[in-house]
Every structure is written in C-alpha cells, then in structure tokens.
CSV table of C-alpha atoms in Angstrom, one decimal:
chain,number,residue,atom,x,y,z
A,1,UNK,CA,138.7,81.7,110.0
A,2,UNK,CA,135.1,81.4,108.6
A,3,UNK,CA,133.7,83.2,106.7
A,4,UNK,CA,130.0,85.3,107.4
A,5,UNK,CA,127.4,86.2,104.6
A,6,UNK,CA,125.9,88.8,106.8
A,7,UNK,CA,122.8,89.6,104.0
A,8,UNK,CA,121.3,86.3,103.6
A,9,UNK,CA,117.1,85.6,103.1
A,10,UNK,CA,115.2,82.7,104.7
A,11,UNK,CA,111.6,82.2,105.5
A,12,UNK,CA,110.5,79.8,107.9
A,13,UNK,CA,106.8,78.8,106.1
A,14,UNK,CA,105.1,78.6,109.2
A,15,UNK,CA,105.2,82.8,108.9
A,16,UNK,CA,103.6,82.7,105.4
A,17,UNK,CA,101.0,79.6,106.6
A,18,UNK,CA,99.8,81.9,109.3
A,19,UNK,CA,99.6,85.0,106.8
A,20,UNK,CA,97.4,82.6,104.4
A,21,UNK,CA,95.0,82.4,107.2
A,22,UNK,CA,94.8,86.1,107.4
A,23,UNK,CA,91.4,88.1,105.6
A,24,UNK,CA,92.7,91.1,105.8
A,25,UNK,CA,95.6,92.9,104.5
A,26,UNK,CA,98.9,91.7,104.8
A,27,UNK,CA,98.0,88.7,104.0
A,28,UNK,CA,99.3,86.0,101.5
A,29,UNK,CA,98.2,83.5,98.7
A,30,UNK,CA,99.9,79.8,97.9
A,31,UNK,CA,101.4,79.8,94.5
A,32,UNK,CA,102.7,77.0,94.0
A,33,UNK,CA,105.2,75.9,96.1
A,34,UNK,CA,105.5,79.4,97.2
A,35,UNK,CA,103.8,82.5,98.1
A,36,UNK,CA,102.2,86.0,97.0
A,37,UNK,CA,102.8,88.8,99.9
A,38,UNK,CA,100.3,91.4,99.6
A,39,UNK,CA,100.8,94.9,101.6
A,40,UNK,CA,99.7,98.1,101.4
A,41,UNK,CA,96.2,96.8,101.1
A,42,UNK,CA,96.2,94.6,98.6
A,43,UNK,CA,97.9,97.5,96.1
A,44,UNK,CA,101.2,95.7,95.8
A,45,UNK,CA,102.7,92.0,96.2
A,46,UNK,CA,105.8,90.3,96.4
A,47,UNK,CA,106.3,87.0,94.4
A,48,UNK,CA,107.8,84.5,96.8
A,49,UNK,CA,108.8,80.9,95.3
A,50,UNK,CA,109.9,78.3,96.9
A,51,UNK,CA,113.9,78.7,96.9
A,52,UNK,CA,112.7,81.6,100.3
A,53,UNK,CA,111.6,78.4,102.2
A,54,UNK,CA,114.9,76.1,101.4
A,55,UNK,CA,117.1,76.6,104.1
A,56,UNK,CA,119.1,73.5,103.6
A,57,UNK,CA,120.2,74.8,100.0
A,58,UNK,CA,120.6,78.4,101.5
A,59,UNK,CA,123.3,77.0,103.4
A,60,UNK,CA,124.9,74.8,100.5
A,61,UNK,CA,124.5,77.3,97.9
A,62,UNK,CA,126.8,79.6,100.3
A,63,UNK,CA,129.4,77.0,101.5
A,64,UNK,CA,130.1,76.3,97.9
A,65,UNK,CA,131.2,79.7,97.2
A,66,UNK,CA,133.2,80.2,100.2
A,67,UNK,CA,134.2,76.9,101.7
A,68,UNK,CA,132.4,74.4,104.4
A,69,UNK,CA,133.3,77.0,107.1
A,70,UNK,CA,130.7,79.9,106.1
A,71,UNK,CA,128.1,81.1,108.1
A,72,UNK,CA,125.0,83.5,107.3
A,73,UNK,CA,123.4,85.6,108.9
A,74,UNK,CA,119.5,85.7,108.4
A,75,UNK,CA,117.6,88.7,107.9
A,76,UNK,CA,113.7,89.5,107.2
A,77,UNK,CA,114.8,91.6,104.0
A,78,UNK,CA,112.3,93.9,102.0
A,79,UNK,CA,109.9,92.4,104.2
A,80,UNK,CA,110.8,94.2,107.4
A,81,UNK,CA,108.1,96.9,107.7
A,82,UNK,CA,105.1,94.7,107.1
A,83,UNK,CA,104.5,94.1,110.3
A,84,UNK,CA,103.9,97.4,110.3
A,85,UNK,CA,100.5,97.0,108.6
A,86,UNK,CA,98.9,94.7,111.1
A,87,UNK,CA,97.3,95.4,114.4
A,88,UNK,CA,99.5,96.2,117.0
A,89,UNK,CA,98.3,92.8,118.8
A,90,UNK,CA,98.4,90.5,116.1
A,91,UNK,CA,101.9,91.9,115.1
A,92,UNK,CA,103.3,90.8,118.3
A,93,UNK,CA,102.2,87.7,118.4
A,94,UNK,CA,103.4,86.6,114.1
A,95,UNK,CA,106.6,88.6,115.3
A,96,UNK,CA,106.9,86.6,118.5
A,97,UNK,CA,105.8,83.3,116.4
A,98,UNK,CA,108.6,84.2,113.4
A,99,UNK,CA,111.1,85.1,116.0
A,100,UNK,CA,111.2,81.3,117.5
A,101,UNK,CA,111.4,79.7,114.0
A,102,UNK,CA,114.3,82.0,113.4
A,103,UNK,CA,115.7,81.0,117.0
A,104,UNK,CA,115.1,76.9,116.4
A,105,UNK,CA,116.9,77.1,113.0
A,106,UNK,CA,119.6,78.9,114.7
A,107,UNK,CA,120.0,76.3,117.2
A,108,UNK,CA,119.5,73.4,115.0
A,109,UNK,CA,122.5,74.8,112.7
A,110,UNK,CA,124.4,76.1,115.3
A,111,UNK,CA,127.4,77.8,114.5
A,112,UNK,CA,126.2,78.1,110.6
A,113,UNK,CA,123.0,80.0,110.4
A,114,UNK,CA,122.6,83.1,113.3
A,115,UNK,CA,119.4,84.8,113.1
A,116,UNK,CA,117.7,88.2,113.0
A,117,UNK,CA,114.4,89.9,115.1
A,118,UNK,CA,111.2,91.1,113.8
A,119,UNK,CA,110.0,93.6,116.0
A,120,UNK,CA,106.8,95.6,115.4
A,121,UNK,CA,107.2,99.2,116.4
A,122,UNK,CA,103.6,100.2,116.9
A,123,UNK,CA,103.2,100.5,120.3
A,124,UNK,CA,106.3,100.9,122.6
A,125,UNK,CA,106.3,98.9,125.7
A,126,UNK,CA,105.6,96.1,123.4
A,127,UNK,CA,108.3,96.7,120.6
A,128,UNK,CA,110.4,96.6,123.9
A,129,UNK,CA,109.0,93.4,125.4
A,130,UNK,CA,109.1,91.5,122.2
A,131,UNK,CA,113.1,92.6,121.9
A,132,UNK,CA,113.8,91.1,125.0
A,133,UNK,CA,112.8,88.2,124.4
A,134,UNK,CA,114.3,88.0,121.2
A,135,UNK,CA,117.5,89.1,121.9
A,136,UNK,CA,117.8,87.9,125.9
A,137,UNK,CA,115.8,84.7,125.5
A,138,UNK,CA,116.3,83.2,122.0
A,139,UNK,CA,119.7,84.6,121.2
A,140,UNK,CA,119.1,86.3,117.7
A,141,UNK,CA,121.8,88.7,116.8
A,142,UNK,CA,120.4,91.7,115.5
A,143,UNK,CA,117.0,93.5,115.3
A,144,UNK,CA,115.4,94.4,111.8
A,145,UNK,CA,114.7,98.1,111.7
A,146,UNK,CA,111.9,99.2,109.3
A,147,UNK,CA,111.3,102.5,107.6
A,148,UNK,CA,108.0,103.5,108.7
A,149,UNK,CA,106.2,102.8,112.2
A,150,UNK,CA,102.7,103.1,112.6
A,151,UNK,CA,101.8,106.3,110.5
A,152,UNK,CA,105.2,107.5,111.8
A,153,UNK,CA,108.8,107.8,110.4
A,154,UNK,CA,111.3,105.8,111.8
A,155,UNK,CA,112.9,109.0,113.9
A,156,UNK,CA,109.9,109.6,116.1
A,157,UNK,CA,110.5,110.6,119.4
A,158,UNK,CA,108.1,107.8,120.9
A,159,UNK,CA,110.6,105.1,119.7
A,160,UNK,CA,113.8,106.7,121.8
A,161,UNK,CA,113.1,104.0,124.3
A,162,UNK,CA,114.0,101.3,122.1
A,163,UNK,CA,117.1,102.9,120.6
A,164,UNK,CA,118.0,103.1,123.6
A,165,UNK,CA,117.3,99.7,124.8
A,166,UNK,CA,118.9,98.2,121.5
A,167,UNK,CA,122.3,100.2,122.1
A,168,UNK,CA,122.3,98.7,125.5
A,169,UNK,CA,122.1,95.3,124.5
A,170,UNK,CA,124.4,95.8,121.8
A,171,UNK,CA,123.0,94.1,118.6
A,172,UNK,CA,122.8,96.4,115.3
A,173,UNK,CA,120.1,97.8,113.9
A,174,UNK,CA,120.2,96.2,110.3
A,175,UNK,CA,118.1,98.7,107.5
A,176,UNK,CA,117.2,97.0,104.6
A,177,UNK,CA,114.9,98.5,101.8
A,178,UNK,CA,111.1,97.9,101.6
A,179,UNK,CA,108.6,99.0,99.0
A,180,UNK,CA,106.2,100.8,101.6
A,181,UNK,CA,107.5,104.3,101.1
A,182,UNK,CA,108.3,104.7,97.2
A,183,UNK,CA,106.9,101.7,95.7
A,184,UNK,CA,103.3,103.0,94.1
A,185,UNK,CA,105.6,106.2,93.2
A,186,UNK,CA,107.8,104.2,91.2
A,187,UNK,CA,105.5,101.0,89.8
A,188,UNK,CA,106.2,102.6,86.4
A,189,UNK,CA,108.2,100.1,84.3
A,190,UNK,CA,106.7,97.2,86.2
A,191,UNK,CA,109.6,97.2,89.1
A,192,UNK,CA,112.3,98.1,87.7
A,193,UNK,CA,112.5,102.1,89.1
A,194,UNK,CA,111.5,100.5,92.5
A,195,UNK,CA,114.2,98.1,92.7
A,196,UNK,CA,116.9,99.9,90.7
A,197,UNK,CA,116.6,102.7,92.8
A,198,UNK,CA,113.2,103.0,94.8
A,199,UNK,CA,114.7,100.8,97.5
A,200,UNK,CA,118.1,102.7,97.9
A,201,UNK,CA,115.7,106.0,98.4
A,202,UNK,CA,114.0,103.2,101.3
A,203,UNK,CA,117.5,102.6,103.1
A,204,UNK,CA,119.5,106.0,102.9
A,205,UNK,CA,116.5,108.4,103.6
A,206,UNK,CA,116.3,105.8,107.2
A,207,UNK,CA,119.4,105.9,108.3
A,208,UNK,CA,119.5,109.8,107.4
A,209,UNK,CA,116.7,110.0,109.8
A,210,UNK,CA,118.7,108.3,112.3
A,211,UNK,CA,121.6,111.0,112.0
A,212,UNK,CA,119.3,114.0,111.2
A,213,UNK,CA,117.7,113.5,114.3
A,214,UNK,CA,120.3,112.9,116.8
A,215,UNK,CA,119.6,109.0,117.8
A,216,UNK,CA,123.1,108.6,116.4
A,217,UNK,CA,124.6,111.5,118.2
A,218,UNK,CA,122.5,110.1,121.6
A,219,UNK,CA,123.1,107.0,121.3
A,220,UNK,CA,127.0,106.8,120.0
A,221,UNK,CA,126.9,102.8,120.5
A,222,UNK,CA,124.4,102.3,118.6
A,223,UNK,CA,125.2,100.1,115.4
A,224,UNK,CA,123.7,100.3,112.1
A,225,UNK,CA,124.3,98.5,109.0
A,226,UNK,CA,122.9,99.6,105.8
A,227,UNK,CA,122.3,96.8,102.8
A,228,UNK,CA,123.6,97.5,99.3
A,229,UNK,CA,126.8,99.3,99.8
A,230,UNK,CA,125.5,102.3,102.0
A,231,UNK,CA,122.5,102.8,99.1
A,232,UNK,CA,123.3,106.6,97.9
A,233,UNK,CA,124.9,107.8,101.4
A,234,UNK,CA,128.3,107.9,100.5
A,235,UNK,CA,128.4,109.4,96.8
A,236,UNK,CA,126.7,112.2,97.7
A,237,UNK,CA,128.5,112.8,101.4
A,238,UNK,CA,129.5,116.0,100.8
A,239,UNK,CA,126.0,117.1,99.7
A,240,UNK,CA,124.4,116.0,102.9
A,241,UNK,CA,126.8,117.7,105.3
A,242,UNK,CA,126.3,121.3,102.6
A,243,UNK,CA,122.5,121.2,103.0
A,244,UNK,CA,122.2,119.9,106.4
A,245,UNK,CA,120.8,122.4,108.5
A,246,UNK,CA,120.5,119.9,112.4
A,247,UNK,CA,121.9,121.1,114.9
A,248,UNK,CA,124.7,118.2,115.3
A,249,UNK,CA,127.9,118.8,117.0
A,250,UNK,CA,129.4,116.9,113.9
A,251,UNK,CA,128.9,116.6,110.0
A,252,UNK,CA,126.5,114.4,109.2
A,253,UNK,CA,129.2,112.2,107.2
A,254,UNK,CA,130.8,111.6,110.7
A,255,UNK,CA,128.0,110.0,111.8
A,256,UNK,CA,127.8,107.9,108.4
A,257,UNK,CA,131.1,106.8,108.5
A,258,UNK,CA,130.5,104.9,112.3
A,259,UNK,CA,127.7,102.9,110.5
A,260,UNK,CA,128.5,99.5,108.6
A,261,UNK,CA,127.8,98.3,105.0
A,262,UNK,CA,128.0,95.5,102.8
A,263,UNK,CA,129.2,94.4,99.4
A,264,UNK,CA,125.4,93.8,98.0
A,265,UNK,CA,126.6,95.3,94.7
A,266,UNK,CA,126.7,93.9,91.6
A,267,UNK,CA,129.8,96.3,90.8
A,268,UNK,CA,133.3,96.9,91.6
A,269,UNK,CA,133.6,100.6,91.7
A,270,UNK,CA,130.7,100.5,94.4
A,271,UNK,CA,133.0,97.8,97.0
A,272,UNK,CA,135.9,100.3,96.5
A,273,UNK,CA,134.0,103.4,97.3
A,274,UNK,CA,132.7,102.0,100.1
A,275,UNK,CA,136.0,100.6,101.7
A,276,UNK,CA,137.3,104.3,100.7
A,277,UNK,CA,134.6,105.8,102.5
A,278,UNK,CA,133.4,103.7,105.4
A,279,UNK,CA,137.2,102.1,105.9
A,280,UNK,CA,138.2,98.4,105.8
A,281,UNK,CA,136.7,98.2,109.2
A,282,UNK,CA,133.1,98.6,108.7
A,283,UNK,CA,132.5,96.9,105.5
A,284,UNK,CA,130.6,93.4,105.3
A,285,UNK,CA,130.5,90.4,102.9
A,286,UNK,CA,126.9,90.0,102.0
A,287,UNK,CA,125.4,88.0,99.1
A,288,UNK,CA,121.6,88.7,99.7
A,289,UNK,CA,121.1,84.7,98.6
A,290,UNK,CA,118.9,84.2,96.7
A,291,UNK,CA,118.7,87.2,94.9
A,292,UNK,CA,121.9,87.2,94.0
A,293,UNK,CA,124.5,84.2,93.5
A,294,UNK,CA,127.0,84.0,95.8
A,295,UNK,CA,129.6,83.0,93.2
A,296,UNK,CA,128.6,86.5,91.5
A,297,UNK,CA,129.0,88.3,94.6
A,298,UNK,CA,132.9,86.8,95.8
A,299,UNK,CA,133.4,87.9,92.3
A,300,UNK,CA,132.6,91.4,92.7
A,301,UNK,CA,135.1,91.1,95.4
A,302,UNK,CA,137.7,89.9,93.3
A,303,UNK,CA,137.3,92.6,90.8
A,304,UNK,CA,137.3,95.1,93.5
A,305,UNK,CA,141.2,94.7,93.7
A,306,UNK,CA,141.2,94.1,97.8
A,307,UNK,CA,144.5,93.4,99.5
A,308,UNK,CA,144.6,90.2,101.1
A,309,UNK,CA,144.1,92.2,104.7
A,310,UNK,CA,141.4,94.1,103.2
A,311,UNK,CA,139.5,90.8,101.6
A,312,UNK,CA,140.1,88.9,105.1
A,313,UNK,CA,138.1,91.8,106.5
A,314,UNK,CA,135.5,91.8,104.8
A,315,UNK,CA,134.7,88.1,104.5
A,316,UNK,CA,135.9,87.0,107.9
A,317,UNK,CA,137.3,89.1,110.6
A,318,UNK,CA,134.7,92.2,111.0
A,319,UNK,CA,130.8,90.6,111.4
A,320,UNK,CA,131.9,88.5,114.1
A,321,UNK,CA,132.4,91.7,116.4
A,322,UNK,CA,129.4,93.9,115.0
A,323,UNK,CA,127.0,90.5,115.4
A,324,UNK,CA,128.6,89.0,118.5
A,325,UNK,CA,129.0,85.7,116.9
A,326,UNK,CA,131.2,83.8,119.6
C-alpha cells in the first residue's frame, strides 16, 4: 500500500507571477529565482525561493524517503489566509486561477500529487461558488480553511453556509498556521517566537473556534485536520474542557478527539501523545516538504516506537479515507 505525505508545499508560479503584477498589498517581489510575499500591508513578508516552485523534486525528495509508491497531498500552507487581504473580486478570480494549476498538476501526476482549494471567504455566495467548482469540477481533495475572514474570525455565523456545504461534500477542512493573527505580536527575536509558537497559537485557537462555537457539534461530519501534531490542543485538553463555559452537549475534548492530526513534529514524545490522544485512527504522516526533510520526519516516526499496525496507519491506511483518494 502507498504511502500519503498529507502536509506537503507546492506553488504553481503562475500564482506568484500574477501577485508581482499586483500594486497593492498582497503583493510580491522576484528574488531571485524566487519570491518575497508581502501581507498585512507591506508590514511582514515571507521569503519564498525557488525549491516552493519545484514540483518535480517535491515529488523525488518524497519517494526517496518512502519508496516509488508515495503520494502528497498539496496544501497552500502559512499562506492560506492571504487571500483574505484582497478584494473580494480579485480574490476569486487568483483563487479560481490557483485552484486550476493545482487541478492540472494533479491530473498530470495522477495518482502521486492530489491537491487542495483556496477559497476566499469574504463574501458568501462566492466562497460557495468557487468550492464547487473546486471540489465538483476539478477534483481537489480538501479545502484550506484560514484563520481570519474579512475582519471576521473564522466562527462567524455568516460562514454556516459553507460549513455546511463542505460537510456535504465531504472533503476536510485542513487548518494550517498563518502569521495574520500573532505575527507583529511576536516579530521579537526576528521569527523565532512566531514560528516556535506564534503559529501553533494560529492553528489551535481555529479549530477551538470551530468547537467553541458549535459548527463541530452542527455539523458532526465535518472533518478537520490540524498541522503540527494538534498545535497545543491536546496537552492542555483537560484545561479546555475546566474553563469552557459553551453550552455543548459534550466536552470540548470530545469534539477534539473526532478531528485529525499529523506527525509535523520534529519530536518523538509529540507522535506518541498524539496517537494517545487522537487514537491510531486519526493520525496522519506529514512531512511539510520543504520545510522539513522527509528523511527527518520517517525518523521521528521511528523514534516514536509505533507498532507495525500503528506505523501502517499512519503512513498508509488512514488519509486515503479522510481525503477520498480512490
């Protein structure tokens, strides 16, 4: 059975050529062979060479630490809430532009590389137009949820169409940290507060949202996977269900528990915890290639003790039903 790296980065440049093009903020700048993203007007950037653009090694770089039959699944990473920042119309139409690049890579390596939907929130009947197409038309796999929409957080009520419209079609909501909400907060140190921990506050405080405010409880199909091991959620379980004061029929921890995670940490104890806590069941192999080597990342798994069953899991048998990969 093959193997999925469901936390895996590619850019098609076609995305960052149109963003070049762009006077206004977001916007980037060629350096190099790469790219500067610039967001939150201009006040922060995010260095971009060219390994983002490399598809073709992507792929290599991943077979060689799991063997010819891996797959990855593509998603738009700390990028995700930029869209975010553009006018509602120009955001559909890079989103609807980004979405077919993702959609001809995925047919051109079919069976190896699935991809993931952009999907700008700002205004609903188009959030829901664009998702249609991206998930009925081209086939992506999974919708990238970001943690802010237009001024609002992520758990307004104006956005309970599209939770509901995601659940029905059955692709998972995939959260992955940003630095929109805690990146000027935590520039000190150049970025090392930011990414050491700014980006876990990004991911756990969204999908918190999601269970604080009943979408999770509404909409028990809905699935959600959470980067980096479940960020903070599931050390401090016990402390969200002491000081939550919704009105849930259930802890929140029950709710955390139907949501999936993957093994995007560069330590041991962190895989264990999470297959303690989530179970073997909703745990993913991720690598997030190419921040992180994929050699380094099997070898977390390694360290992490698994059982064969367990390790077959993770690597093979459970992202094939949470991404509908047949």
């Amino acid at each position: 059975m093959r193997t999925v790296d469901t936390h895996f980065h590619w850019f098609p440049r076609s995305h960052f050529e149109a963003m070049a093009a762009r006077a206004e903020y977001p916007r980037t700048e060629r350096a190099g062979d790469g790219y500067r993203y610039y967001y939150n007007e201009g006040r922060g950037f995010l260095p971009l060479p060219a390994v983002w653009f490399d598809l073709d090694a992507g792929l290599a770089a991943a077979e060689a630490a799991t063997g010819p039959e891996t797959a990855v699944v593509c998603t738009t990473g700390v990028l995700s809430g930029l869209l975010d920042q553009l006018p509602a119309g120009d955001a559909v139409d890079i989103a609807a532009a980004y979405n077919e690049e993702i959609a001809k890579a995925q047919r051109t390596h079919r069976d190896r590389f699935f991809g993931t939907a952009a999907i700008p929130l700002q205004d609903g009947a188009q959030a829901l137009a664009v998702l249609e197409h991206a998930i009925g038309e081209l086939d992506l796999r999974a919708v990238n949820l970001p943690p802010v929409s237009a001024g609002d957080a992520i758990d307004a009520a104006r956005l309970d169409p599209f939770y509901t419209r995601v659940a029905e079609l059955g692709v998972p909501l995939i959260v992955h940290p940003t630095d929109l909400v805690f990146g000027e907060a935590l520039s000190d140190y150049g970025d090392a507060l930011q990414r050491t921990i700014g980006r876990l506050f990004d991911s756990s405080v969204t999908v918190l949202r999601l269970i604080f405010a009943g979408i999770l409880e509404r909409h028990p199909g809905l699935k959600v996977v959470q980067t980096h091991g479940g960020g903070f959620l599931p050390y401090q379980a016990g402390r969200i269900d002491k000081n939550a004061r919704q009105p849930l029929p259930l802890p929140p921890s029950e709710y955390l528990k139907r949501t999936f995670v993957d093994t995007v940490t560069p330590q041991a104890l962190t895989v264990r915890t999470a297959m303690e806590f989530y179970g073997a069941g909703q745990v993913l192999y991720g690598t997030d290639y190419p921040c992180w080597s994929p050699r380094a990342a099997t070898g977390i798994l390694g360290e992490a003790r698994l059982s064969d069953a367990e390790r077959d899991r993770v690597l093979s048998r459970n992202a094939p039903g949470v991404f509908d990969l047949s």
